PDB file of C-alpha atoms in Angstrom:
ATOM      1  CA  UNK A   1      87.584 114.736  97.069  1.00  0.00           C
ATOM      2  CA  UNK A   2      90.715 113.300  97.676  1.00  0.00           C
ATOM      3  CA  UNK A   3      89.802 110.110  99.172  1.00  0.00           C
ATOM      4  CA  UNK A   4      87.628 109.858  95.915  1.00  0.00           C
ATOM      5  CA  UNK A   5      90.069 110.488  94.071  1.00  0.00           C
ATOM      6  CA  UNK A   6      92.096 107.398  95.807  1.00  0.00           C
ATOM      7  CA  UNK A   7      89.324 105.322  95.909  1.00  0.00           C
ATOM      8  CA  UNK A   8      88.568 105.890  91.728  1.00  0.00           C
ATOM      9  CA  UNK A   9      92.431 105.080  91.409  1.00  0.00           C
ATOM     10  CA  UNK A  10      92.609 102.005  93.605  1.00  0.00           C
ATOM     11  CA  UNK A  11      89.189 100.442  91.432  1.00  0.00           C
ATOM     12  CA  UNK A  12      91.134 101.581  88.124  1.00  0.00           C
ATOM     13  CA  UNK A  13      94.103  99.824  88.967  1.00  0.00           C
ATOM     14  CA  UNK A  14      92.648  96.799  90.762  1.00  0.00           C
ATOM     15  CA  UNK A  15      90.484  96.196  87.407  1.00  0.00           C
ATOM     16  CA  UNK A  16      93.890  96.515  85.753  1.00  0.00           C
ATOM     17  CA  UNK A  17      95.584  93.872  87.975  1.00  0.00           C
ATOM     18  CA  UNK A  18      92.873  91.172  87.437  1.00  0.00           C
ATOM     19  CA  UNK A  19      91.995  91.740  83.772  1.00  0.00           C
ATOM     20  CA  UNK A  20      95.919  91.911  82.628  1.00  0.00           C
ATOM     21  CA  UNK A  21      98.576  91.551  84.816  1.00  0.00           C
ATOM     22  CA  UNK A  22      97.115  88.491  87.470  1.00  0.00           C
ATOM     23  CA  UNK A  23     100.853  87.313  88.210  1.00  0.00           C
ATOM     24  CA  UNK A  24     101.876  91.293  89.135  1.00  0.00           C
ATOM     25  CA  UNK A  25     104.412  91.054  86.120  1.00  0.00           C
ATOM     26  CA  UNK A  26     104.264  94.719  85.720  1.00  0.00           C
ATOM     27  CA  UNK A  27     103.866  95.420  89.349  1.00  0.00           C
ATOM     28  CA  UNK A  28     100.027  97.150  88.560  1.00  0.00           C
ATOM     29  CA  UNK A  29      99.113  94.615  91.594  1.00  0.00           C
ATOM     30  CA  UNK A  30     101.596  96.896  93.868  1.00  0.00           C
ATOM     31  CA  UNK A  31     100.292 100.307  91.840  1.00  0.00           C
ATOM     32  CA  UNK A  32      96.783  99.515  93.589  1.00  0.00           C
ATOM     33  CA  UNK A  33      98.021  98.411  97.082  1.00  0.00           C
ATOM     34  CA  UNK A  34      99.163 101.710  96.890  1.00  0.00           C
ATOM     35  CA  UNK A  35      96.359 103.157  96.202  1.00  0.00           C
ATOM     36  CA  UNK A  36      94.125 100.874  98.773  1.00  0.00           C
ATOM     37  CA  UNK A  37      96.244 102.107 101.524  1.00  0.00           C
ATOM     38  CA  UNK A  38      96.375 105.727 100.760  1.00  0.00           C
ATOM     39  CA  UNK A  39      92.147 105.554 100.259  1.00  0.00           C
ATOM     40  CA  UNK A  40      91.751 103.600 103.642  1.00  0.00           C
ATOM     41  CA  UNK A  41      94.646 106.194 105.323  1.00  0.00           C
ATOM     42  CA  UNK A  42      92.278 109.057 104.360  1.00  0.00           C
ATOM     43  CA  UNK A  43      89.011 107.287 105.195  1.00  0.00           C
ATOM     44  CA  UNK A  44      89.943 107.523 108.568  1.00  0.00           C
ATOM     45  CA  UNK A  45      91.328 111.078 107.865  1.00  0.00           C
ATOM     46  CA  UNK A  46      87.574 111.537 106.657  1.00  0.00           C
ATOM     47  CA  UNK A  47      86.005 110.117 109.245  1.00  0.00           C
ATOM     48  CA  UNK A  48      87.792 111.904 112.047  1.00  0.00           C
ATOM     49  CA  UNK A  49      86.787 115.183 110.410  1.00  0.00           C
ATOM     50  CA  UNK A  50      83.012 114.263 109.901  1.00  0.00           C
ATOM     51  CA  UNK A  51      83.326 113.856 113.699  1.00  0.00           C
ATOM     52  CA  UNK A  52      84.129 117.404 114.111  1.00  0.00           C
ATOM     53  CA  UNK A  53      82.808 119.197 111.741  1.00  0.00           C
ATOM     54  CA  UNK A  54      79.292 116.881 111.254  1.00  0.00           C
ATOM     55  CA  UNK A  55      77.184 117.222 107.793  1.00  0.00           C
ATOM     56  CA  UNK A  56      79.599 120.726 107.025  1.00  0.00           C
ATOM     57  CA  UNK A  57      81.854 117.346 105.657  1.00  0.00           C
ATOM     58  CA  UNK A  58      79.545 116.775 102.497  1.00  0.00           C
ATOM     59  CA  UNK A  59      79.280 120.146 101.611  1.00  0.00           C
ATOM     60  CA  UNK A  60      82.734 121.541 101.109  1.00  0.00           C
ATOM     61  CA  UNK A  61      82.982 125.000  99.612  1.00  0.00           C
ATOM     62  CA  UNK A  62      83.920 124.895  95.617  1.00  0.00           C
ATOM     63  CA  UNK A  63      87.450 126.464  96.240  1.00  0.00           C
ATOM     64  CA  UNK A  64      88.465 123.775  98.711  1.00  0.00           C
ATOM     65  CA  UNK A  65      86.686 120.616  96.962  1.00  0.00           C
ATOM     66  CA  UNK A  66      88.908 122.697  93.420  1.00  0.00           C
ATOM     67  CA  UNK A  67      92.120 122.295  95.896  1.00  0.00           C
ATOM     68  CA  UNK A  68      91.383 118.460  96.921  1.00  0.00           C
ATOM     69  CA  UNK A  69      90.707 117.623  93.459  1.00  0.00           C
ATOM     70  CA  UNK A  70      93.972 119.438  92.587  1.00  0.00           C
ATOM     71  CA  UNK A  71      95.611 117.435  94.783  1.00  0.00           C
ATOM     72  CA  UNK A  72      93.865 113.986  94.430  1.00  0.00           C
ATOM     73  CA  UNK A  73      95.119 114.081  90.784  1.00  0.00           C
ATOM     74  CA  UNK A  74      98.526 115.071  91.658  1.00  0.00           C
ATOM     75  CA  UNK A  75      98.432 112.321  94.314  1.00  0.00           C
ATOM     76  CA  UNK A  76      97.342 109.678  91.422  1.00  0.00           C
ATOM     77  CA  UNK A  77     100.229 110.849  89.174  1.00  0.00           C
ATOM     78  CA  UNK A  78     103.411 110.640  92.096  1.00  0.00           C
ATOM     79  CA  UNK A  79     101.568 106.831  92.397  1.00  0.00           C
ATOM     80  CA  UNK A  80     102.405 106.515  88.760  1.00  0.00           C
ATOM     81  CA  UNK A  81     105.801 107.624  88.827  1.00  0.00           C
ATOM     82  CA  UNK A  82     106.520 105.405  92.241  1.00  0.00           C
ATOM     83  CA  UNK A  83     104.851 102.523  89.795  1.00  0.00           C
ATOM     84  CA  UNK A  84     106.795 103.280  86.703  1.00  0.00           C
ATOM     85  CA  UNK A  85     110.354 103.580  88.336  1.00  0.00           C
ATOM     86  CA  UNK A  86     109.564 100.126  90.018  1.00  0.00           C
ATOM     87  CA  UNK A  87     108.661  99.149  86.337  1.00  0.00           C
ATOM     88  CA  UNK A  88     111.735 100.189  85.054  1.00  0.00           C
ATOM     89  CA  UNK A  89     114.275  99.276  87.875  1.00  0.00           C
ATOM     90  CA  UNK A  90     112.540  95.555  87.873  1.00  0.00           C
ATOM     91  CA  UNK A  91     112.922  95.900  83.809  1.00  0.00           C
ATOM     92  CA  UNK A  92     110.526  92.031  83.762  1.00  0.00           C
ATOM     93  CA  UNK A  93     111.003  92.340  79.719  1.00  0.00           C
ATOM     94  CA  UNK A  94     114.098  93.227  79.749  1.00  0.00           C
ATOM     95  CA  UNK A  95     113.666  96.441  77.625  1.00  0.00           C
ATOM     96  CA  UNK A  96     115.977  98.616  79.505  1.00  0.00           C
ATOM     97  CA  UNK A  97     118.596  95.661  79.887  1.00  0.00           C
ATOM     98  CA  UNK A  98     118.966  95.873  75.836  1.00  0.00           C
ATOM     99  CA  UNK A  99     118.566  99.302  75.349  1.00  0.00           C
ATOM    100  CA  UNK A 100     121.776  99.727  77.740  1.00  0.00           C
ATOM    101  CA  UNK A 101     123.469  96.713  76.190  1.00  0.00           C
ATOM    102  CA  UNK A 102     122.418  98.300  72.349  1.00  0.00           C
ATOM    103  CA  UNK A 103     123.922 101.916  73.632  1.00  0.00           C
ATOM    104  CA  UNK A 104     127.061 100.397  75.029  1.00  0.00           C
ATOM    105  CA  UNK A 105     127.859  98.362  71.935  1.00  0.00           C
ATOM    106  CA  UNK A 106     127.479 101.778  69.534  1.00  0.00           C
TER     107      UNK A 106
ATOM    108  CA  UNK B   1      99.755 117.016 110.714  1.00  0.00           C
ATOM    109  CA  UNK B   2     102.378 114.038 110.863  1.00  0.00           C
ATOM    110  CA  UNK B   3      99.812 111.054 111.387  1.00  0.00           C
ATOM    111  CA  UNK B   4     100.975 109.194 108.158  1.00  0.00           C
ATOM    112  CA  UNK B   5     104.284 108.518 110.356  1.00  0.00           C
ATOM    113  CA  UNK B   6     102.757 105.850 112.571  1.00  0.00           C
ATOM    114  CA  UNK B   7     102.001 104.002 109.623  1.00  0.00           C
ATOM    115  CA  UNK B   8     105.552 104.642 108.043  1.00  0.00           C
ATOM    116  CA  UNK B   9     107.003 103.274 111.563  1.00  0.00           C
ATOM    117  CA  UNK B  10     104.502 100.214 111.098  1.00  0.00           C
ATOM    118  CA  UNK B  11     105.792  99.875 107.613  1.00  0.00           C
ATOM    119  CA  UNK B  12     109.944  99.880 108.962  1.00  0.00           C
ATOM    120  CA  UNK B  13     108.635  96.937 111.751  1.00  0.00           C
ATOM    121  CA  UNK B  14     107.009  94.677 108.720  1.00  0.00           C
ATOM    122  CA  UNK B  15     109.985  95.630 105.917  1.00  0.00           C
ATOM    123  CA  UNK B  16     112.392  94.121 108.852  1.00  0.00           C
ATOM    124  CA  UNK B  17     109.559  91.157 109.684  1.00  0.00           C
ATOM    125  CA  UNK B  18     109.542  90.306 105.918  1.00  0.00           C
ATOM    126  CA  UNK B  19     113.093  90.012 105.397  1.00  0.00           C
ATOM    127  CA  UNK B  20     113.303  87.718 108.508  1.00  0.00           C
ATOM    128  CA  UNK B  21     110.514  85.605 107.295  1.00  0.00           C
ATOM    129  CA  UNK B  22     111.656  85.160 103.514  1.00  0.00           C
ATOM    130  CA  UNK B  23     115.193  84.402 105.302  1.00  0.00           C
ATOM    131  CA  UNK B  24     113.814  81.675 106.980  1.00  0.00           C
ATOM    132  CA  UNK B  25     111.026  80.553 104.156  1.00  0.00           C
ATOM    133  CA  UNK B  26     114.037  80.142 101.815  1.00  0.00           C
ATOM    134  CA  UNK B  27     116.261  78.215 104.543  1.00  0.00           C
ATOM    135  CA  UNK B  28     113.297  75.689 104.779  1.00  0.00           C
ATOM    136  CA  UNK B  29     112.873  75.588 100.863  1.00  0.00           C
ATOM    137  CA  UNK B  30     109.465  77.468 100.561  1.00  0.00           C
ATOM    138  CA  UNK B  31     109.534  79.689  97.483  1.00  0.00           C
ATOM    139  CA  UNK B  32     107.607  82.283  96.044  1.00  0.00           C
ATOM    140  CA  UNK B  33     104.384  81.434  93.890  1.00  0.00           C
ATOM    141  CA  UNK B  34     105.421  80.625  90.380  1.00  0.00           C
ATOM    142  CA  UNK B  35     103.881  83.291  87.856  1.00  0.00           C
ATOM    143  CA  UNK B  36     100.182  81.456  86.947  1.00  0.00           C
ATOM    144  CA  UNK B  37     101.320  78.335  89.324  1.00  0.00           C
ATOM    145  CA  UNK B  38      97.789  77.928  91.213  1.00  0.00           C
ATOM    146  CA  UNK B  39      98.857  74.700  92.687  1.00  0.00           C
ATOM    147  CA  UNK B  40     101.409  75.619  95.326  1.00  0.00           C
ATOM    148  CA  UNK B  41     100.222  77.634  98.694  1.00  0.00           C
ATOM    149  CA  UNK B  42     101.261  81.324  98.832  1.00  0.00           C
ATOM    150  CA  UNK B  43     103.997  82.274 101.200  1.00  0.00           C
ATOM    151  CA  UNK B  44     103.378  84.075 104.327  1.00  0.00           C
ATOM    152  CA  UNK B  45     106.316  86.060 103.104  1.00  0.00           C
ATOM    153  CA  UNK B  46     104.365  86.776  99.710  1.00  0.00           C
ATOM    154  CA  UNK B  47     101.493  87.582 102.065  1.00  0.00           C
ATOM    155  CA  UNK B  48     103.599  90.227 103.915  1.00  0.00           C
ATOM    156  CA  UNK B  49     104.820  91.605 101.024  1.00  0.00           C
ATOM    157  CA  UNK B  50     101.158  93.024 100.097  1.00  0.00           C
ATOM    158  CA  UNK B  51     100.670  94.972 103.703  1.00  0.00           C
ATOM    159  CA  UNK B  52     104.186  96.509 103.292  1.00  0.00           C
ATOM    160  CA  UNK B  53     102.958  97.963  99.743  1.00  0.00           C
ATOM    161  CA  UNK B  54      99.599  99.210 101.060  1.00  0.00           C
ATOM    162  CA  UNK B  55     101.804 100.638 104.009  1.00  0.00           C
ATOM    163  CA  UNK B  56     104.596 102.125 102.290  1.00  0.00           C
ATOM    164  CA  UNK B  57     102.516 103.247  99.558  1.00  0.00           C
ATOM    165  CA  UNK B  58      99.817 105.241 101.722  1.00  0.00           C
ATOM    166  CA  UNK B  59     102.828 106.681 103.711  1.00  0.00           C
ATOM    167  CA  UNK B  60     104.216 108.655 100.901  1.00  0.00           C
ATOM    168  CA  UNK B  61     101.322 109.677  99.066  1.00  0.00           C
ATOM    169  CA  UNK B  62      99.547 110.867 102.488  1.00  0.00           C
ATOM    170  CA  UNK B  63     103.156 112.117 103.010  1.00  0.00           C
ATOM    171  CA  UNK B  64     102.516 114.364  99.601  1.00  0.00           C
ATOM    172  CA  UNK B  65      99.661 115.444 100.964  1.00  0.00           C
ATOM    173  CA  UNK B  66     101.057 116.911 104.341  1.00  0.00           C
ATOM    174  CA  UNK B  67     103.796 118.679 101.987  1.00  0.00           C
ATOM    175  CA  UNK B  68     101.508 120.354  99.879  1.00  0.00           C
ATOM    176  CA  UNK B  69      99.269 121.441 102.712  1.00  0.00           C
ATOM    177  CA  UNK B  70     102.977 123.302 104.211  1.00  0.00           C
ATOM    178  CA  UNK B  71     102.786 120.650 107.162  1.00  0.00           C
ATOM    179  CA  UNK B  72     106.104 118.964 106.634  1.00  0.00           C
ATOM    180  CA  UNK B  73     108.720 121.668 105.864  1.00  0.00           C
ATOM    181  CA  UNK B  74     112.646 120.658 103.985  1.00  0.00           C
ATOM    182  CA  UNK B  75     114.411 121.887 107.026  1.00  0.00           C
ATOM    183  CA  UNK B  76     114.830 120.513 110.892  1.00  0.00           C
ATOM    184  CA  UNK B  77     112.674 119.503 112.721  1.00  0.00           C
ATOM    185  CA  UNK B  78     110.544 119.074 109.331  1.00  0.00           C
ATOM    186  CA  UNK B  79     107.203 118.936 110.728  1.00  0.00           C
ATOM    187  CA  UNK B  80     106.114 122.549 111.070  1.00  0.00           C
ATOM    188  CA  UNK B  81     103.804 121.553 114.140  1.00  0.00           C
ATOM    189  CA  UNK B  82     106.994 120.691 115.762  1.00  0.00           C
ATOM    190  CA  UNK B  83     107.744 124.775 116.257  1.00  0.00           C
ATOM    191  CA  UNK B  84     105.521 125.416 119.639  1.00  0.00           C
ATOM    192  CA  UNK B  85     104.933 122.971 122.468  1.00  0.00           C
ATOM    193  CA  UNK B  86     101.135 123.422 121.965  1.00  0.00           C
ATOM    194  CA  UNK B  87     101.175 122.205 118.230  1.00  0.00           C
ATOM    195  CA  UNK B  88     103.358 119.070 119.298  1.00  0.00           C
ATOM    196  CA  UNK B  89     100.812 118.231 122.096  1.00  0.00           C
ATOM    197  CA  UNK B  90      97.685 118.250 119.169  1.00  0.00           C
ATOM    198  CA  UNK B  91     100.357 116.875 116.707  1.00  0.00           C
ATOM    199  CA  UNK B  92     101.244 114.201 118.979  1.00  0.00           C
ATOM    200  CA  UNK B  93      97.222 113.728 119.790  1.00  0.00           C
ATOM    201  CA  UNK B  94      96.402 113.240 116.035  1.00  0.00           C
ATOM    202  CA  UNK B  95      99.204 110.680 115.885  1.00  0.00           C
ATOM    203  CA  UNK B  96      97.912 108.551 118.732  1.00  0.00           C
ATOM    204  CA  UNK B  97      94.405 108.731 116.789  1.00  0.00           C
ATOM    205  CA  UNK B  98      94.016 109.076 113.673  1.00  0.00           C
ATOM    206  CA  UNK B  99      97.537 107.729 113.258  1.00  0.00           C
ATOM    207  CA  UNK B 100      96.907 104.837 115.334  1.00  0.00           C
ATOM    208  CA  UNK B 101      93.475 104.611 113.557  1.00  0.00           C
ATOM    209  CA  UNK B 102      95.318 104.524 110.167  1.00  0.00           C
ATOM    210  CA  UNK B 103      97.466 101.852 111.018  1.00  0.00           C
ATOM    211  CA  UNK B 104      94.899  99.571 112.378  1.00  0.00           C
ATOM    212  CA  UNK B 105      92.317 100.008 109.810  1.00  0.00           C
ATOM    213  CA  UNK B 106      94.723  99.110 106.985  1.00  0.00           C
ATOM    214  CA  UNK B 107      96.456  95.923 109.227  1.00  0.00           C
ATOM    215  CA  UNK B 108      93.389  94.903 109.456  1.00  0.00           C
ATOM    216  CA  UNK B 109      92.312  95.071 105.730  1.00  0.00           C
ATOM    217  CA  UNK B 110      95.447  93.134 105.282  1.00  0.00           C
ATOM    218  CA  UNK B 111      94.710  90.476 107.659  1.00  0.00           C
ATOM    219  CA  UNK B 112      90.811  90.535 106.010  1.00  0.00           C
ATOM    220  CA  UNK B 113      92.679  89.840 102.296  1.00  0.00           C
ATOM    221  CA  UNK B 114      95.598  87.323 103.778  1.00  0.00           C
ATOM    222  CA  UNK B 115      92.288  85.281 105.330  1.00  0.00           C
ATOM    223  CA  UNK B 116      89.832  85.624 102.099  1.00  0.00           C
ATOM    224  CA  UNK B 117      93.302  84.459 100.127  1.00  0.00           C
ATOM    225  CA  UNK B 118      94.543  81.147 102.264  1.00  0.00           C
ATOM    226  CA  UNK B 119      90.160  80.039 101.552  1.00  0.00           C
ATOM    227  CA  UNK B 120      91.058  80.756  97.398  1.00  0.00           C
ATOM    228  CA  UNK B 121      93.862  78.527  97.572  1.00  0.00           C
ATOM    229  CA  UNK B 122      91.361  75.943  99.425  1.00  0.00           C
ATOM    230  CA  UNK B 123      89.034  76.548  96.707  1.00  0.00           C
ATOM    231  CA  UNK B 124      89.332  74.001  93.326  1.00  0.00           C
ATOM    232  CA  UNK B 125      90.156  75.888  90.155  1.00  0.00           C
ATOM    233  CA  UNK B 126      87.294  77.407  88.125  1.00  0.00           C
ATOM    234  CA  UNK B 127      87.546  76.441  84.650  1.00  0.00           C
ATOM    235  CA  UNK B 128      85.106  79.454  83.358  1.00  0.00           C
ATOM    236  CA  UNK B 129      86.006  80.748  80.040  1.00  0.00           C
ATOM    237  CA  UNK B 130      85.013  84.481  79.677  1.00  0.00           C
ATOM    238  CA  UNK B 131      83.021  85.374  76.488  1.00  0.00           C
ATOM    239  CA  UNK B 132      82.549  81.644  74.792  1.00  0.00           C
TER     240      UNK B 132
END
């Protein structure tokens, strides 16, 4: 469930890249490199445990498949705030920049 | 159990790499592409740059991961498998596979992407128009 959840969030933000930010201006390009790594890091997590435990892999109890979702969404929203600090320290609009400026000149 | 750190090391070696490379790139007068510039060839540098994210990134969310499932603990030696002698050994096992495994399989993702990338910048520019 989490490496679905990875993979969902690497397509999301890979669609993202292409349709509106080609030239990684707002770093979504790094957002789903991110992603892509974490998804292929835990397809081979995956695939070492369908080696031991066989078919038992596709049919996780609820409780567990619950806890991976749990934590596939919580692994989705630390990418965001990795992403949106890197938005904010790189500032490409300038928007922090002027707030700071419009705060220091009050 | 800790096998996200052999992709972490990987990810030190190619942070080090890249700054060495755009060091030199810049010494020699090869920039970075130019936002929507599709004339000029992409740096290896730039190129870099893309298996450090996927790297970096994977490390600390797979990081995550090991935290929430108690593996990697606040205090020395921080990886709770490090406590016996028989966890290291299987600690130390999943690290030289799955680890190892990890590393590989995203290097050579990145070295699929740098390849399918230098044959776009062969390719002439498609002039398609979306929706007209």
């Amino acid at each position: 469930m989490t490496l679905l959840t990875a993979v969902f969030a690497a397509i999301s933000s890979t669609i993202v890249w292409y349709f509106k930010d080609g030239g990684n201006q707002f770093r979504v390009g790094t957002l789903s490199l991110m992603y892509w790594g974490a998804a292929l890091m835990w397809l081979v997590d995956a695939f070492f445990e369908y080696a031991e435990t066989g078919a038992g892999y596709f049919t996780p109890l609820p409780s567990d498949m619950l806890n991976d979702f749990f934590l596939g969404i919580s692994v989705v929203a630390l990418g965001l705030i990795i992403w949106l600090a890197l938005l904010l320290f790189k500032d490409p609009k300038n928007v922090v920049k002027r707030a700071l400026q419009k705060s220091d000149a009050s | 159990m800790a096998c996200f750190v052999v992709p972490a090391a990987e990810a030190v070696v190619t942070t080090v790499v890249h700054k060495l490379v755009t060091a030199k790139e810049k010494k020699e007068g090869i920039t970075s592409q130019q936002h929507g510039d599709l004339s000029t060839k992409i740096p290896f540098s730039h190129k870099l740059k893309w298996l450090n994210n996927m790297l970096w990134g994977g490390s600390a969310l797979l990081a995550f991961e090991h935290i929430w499932h108690g593996e990697v603990t606040p205090w020395f030696p921080f990886l709770s498998s490090a406590d016996s002698a028989s966890e290291t050994a299987e600690m130390l096992h999943e690290m030289s596979t799955a680890g190892v495994a990890m590393a590989v399989l995203v290097t050579g993702v990145w070295l699929g992407i740098a390849t399918i990338s230098s044959f776009i910048e062969k390719r002439p520019q498609q002039n398609i128009e979306i929706g007209r």
